[in-house]
CSV table of C-alpha atoms in Angstrom, one decimal:
chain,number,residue,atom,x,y,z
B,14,UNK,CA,0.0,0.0,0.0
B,15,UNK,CA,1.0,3.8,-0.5
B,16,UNK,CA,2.4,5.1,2.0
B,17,UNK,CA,-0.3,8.0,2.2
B,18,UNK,CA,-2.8,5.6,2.1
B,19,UNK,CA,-1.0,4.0,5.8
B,20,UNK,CA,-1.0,7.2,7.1
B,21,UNK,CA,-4.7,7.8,6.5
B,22,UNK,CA,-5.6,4.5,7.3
B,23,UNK,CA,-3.4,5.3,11.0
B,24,UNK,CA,-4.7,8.8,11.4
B,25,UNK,CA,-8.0,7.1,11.6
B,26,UNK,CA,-7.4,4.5,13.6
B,27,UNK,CA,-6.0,7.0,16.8
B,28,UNK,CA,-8.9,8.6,16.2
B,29,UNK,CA,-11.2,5.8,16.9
B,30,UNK,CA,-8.8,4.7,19.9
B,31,UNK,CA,-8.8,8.6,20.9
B,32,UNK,CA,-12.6,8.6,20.6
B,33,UNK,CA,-13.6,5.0,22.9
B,34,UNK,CA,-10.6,6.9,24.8
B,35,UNK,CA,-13.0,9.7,25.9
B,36,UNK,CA,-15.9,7.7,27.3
B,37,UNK,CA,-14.0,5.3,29.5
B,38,UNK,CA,-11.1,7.8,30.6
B,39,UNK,CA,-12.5,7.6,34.5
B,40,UNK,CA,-11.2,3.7,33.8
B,41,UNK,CA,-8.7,1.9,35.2
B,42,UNK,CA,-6.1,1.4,33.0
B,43,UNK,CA,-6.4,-2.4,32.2
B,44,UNK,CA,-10.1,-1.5,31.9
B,45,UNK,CA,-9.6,0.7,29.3
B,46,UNK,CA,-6.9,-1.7,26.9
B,47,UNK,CA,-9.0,-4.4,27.7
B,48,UNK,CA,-12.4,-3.0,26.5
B,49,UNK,CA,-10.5,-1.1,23.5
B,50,UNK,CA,-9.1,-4.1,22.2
B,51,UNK,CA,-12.3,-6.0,22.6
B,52,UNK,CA,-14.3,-3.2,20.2
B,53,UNK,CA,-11.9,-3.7,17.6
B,54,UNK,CA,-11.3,-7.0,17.7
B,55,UNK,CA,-15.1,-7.5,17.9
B,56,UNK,CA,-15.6,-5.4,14.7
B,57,UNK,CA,-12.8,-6.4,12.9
B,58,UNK,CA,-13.6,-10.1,13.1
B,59,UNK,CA,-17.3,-8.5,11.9
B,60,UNK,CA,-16.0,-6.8,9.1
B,61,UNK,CA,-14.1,-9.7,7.6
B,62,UNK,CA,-16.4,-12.3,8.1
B,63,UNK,CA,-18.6,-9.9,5.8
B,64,UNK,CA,-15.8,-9.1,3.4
B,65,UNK,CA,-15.6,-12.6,3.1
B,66,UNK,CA,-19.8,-13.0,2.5
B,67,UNK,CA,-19.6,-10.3,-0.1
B,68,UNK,CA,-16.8,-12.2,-2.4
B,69,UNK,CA,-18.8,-15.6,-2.6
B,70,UNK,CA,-18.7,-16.4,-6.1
B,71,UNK,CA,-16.1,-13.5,-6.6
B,72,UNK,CA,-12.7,-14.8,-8.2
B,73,UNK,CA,-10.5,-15.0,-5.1
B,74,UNK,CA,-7.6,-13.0,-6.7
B,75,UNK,CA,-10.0,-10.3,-7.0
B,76,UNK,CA,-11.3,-11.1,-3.4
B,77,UNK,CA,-7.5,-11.0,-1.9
B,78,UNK,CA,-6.9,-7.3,-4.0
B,79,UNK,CA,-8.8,-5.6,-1.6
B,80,UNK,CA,-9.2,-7.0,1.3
B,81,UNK,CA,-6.6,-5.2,3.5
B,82,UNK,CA,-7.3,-1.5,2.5
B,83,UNK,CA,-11.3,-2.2,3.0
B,84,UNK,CA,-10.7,-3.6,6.0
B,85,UNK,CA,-8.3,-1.6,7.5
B,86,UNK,CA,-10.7,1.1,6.8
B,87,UNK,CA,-13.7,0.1,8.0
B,88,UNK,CA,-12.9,-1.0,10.9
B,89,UNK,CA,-11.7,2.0,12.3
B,90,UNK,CA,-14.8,3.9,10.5
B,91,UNK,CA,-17.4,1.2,12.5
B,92,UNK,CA,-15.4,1.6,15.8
B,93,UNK,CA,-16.0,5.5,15.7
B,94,UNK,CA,-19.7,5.3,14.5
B,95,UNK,CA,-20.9,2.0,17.0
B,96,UNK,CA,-18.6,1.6,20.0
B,97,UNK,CA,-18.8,5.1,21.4
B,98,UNK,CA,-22.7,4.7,22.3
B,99,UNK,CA,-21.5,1.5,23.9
B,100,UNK,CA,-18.4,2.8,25.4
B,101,UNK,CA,-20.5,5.6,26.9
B,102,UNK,CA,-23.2,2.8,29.0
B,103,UNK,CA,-19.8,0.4,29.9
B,104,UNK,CA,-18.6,3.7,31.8
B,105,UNK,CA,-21.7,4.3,33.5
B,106,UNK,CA,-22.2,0.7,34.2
B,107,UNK,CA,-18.7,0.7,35.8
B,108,UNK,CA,-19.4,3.6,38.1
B,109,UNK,CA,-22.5,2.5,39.0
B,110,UNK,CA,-24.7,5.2,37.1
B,111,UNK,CA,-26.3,2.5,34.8
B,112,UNK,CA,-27.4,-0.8,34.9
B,113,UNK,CA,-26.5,-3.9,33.8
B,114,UNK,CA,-30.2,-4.3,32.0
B,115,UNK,CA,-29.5,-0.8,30.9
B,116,UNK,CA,-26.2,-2.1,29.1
B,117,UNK,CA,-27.5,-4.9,27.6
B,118,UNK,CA,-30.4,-2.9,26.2
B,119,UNK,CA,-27.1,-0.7,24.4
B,120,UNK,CA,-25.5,-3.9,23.3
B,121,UNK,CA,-28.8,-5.2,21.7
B,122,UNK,CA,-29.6,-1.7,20.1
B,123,UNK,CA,-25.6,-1.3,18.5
B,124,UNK,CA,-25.9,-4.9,17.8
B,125,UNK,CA,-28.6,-4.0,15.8
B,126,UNK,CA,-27.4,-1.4,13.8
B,127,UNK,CA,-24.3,-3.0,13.3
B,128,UNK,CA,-26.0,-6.0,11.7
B,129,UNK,CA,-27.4,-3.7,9.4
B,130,UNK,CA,-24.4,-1.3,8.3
B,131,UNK,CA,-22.7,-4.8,8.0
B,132,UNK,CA,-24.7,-5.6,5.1
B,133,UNK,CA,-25.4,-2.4,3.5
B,134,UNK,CA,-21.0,-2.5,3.8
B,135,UNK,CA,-21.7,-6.0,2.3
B,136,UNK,CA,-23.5,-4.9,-0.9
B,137,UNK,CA,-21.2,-1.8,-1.0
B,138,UNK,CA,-17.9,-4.6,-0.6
B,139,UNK,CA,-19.4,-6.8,-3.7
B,140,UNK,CA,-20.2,-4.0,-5.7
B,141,UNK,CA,-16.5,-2.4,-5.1
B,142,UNK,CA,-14.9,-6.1,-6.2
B,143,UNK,CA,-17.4,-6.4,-9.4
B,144,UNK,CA,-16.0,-2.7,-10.5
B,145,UNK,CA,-12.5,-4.5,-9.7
B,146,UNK,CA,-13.5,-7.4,-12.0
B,147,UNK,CA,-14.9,-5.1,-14.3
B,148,UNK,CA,-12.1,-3.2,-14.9
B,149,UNK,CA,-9.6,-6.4,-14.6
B,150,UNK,CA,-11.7,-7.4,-17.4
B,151,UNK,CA,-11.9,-4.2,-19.6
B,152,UNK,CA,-8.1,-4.1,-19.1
B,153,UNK,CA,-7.9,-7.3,-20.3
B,154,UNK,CA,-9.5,-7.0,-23.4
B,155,UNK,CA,-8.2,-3.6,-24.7
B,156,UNK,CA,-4.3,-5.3,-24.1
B,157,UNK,CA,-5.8,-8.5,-25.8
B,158,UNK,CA,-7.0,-6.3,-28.8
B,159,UNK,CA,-3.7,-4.0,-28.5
B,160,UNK,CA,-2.0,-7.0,-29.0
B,161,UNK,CA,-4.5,-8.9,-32.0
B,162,UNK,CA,-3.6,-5.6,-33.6
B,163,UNK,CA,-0.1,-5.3,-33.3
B,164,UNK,CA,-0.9,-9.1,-34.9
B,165,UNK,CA,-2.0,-7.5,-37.5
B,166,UNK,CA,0.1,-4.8,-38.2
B,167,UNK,CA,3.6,-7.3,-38.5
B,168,UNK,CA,0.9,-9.8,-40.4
B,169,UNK,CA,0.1,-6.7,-42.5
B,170,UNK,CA,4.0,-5.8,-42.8
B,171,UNK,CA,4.8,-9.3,-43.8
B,172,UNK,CA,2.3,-9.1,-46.5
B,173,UNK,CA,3.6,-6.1,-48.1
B,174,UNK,CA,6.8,-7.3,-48.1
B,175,UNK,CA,6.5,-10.1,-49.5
B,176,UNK,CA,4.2,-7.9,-52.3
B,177,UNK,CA,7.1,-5.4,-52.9
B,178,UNK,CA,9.3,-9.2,-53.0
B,179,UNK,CA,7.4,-10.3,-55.9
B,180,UNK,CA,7.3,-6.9,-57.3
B,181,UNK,CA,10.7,-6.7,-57.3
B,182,UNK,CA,10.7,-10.3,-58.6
B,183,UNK,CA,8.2,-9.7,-61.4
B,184,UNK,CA,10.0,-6.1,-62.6
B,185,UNK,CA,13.5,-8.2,-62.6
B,186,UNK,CA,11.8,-11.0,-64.6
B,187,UNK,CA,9.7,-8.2,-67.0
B,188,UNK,CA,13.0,-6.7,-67.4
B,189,UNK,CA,15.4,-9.5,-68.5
B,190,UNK,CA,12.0,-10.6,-70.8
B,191,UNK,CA,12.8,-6.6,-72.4
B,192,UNK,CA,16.4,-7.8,-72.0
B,193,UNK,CA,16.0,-10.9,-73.8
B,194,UNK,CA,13.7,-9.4,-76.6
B,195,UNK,CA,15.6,-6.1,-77.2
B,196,UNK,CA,19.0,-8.3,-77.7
B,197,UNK,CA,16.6,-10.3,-80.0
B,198,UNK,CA,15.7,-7.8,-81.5
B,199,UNK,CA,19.2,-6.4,-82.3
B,200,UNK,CA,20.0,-9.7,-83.2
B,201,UNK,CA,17.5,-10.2,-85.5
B,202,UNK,CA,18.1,-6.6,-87.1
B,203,UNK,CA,21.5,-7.3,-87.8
B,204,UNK,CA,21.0,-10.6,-89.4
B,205,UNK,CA,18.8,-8.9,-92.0
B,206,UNK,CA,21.2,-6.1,-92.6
């Protein structure tokens, strides 16, 4: 990957860890690796398994092509837009301010609307690989017919030259023919004289 592509792809990842950051700061500090890694693990693990839905039936070299930068992207994206609301009841649940129905409730609801940006993001990921194929295949095609007509050019070439051979051949042959019957005539002119 280009490397302003990786630092994108980390600019928005501190964000995401910068934003979870903010609703569980009053957390211990295990509390807070613990349930950070969790949320991304949880969505990345979420996100592949639906990269991996979208490319059933896809040819898996165009499946593999784009698998890291889409995931390395959305993850980050679905951490910031999910984890946040969930990150938010965790925190009151761990001071006591919420409770553990209350959490649950959160869980269900994200859960929710995770399952459904997962497969809008699963239409969107097979659409994205048949524009891949698409153009794999357009690509294809125009060098196939670059190279048919480079064919056809040398095949083209050949034919002329052998053309401009048997010209050649046929003027050398037409002229020893005027050879031949101009010295006959000369001959034949000086025997009558």
């Amino acid at each position: 990957m280009n490397i302003l592509l990786m630092l994108v792809i980390l600019v928005i990842n501190l964000i995401a860890v910068t934003i979870i950051y903010q609703f569980i700061k009053k957390q211990s500090k295990k509390d807070k690796i613990i349930f950070i890694a969790i949320s991304f693990a949880i969505i990345y693990i979420l996100v592949s398994i639906t990269y991996w839905i979208s490319g059933i039936g896809m040819d898996k070299k165009i499946n593999a092509v784009a698998k890291d930068f889409i995931t390395y992207i959305f993850v980050p994206i679905n951490v910031i837009i999910f984890i946040p609301f969930v990150a938010s009841k965790y925190n009151k649940l761990k001071i006591q301010k919420a409770t553990s129905k209350e959490f649950t409730k959160t869980i269900i609801k994200v859960s929710i609307a995770i399952l459904i940006a997962l497969v809008i993001e699963c239409f969107y990921f097979k659409g994205m690989k048949q524009n891949i194929s698409d153009l794999s295949m357009t690509m294809k095609n125009q060098l196939e017919q670059k190279n048919s007509t480079n064919k056809e050019n040398v095949t083209n070439e050949i034919i002329t030259n052998n053309v401009n051979i048997n010209d050649i051949e046929n003027n050398t042959n037409n002229k020893q023919s005027e050879n031949i019957q101009n010295t006959n005539e000369i001959v034949i002119k000086n025997v009558v004289q």
